[in-house]
């Protein structure tokens, strides 16, 4: 249960960390994936995010082989219908989170739901990379897109050299903000803190699926001063994805 008393005691959230934030990773388009299922659930989360200072939100539903109906056209229709319920609150835009599975390469030529026209949020299995990961990312860049790797701190198969290789290839890395809160476990929290310290992140998002997890993430988010400075840098980077 969310407690406003605990919230008020959380020094990091009393700061301006989320003020003016552009959240580049959410699952708030209703009933299209494992995120919010009801319109009212999505609206409740968006109202709370607005109260926290979030001003702009990308809706990034999953696109993967297991969800064949999540085509750009179908998601655009769902998005336009959802906007009718959203006269107030954060500004909204539609993108997507693409699973780099066997189906992905065939989608590139048809056009992808990208941020600012070219930044494409992508993910892999947490346990192992897809076959030909580097080739897939190369093809994505060759098509004129900028790969944005979602929550790299959660990939158990990646090591420091893998993250640096991705950066050398021209990929950007997106921190799940609440990985630092421990909501995905201690290993992920430590990995996120390490990547943040090394300056390897380029952007940050909440990856919010429901209100309870968002509450939990906020209550346990207590970055150090040095982490706050780095978070402010990558939050500022988020603005470029809204241009």
Short mmCIF file of N, CA and C in Angstrom, two decimals, residues 153 179-182 185-197 201 227:
data_model
loop_
_atom_site.label_atom_id
_atom_site.label_comp_id
_atom_site.label_asym_id
_atom_site.label_seq_id
_atom_site.Cartn_x
_atom_site.Cartn_y
_atom_site.Cartn_z
N UNK A 153 20.60 -3.35 -17.74
CA UNK A 153 21.02 -3.86 -16.43
C UNK A 153 20.33 -5.18 -16.07
N UNK A 179 15.09 0.26 -11.37
CA UNK A 179 16.08 -0.79 -11.12
C UNK A 179 16.94 -0.39 -9.93
N UNK A 180 17.19 0.92 -9.79
CA UNK A 180 17.98 1.42 -8.67
C UNK A 180 17.27 1.24 -7.34
N UNK A 181 15.95 1.04 -7.38
CA UNK A 181 15.16 0.84 -6.16
C UNK A 181 15.18 -0.60 -5.67
N UNK A 182 15.71 -1.51 -6.49
CA UNK A 182 15.72 -2.92 -6.11
C UNK A 182 14.47 -3.68 -6.46
N UNK A 185 15.35 -6.92 -7.95
CA UNK A 185 16.31 -7.72 -7.22
C UNK A 185 17.64 -7.01 -7.02
N UNK A 186 18.44 -7.54 -6.10
CA UNK A 186 19.69 -6.89 -5.72
C UNK A 186 20.73 -6.91 -6.84
N UNK A 187 20.77 -8.00 -7.62
CA UNK A 187 21.75 -8.08 -8.71
C UNK A 187 21.53 -6.96 -9.71
N UNK A 188 20.28 -6.78 -10.12
CA UNK A 188 19.96 -5.75 -11.10
C UNK A 188 20.24 -4.37 -10.53
N UNK A 189 19.92 -4.17 -9.24
CA UNK A 189 20.17 -2.88 -8.60
C UNK A 189 21.66 -2.54 -8.61
N UNK A 190 22.49 -3.51 -8.28
CA UNK A 190 23.94 -3.28 -8.27
C UNK A 190 24.47 -3.03 -9.67
N UNK A 191 23.93 -3.78 -10.63
CA UNK A 191 24.36 -3.61 -12.01
C UNK A 191 23.98 -2.22 -12.53
N UNK A 192 22.76 -1.79 -12.21
CA UNK A 192 22.31 -0.46 -12.63
C UNK A 192 23.18 0.63 -12.02
N UNK A 193 23.49 0.48 -10.73
CA UNK A 193 24.33 1.48 -10.06
C UNK A 193 25.72 1.53 -10.71
N UNK A 194 26.25 0.37 -11.08
CA UNK A 194 27.57 0.32 -11.73
C UNK A 194 27.54 1.02 -13.09
N UNK A 195 26.54 0.70 -13.91
CA UNK A 195 26.44 1.31 -15.24
C UNK A 195 26.22 2.82 -15.14
N UNK A 196 25.47 3.22 -14.12
CA UNK A 196 25.24 4.65 -13.91
C UNK A 196 26.54 5.35 -13.54
N UNK A 197 27.30 4.73 -12.63
CA UNK A 197 28.58 5.30 -12.20
C UNK A 197 29.55 5.41 -13.37
N UNK A 201 24.81 4.99 -19.38
CA UNK A 201 23.41 5.21 -19.75
C UNK A 201 23.25 6.50 -20.54
N UNK A 227 24.86 9.98 -7.98
CA UNK A 227 23.87 9.33 -8.84
C UNK A 227 22.83 10.32 -9.32
#
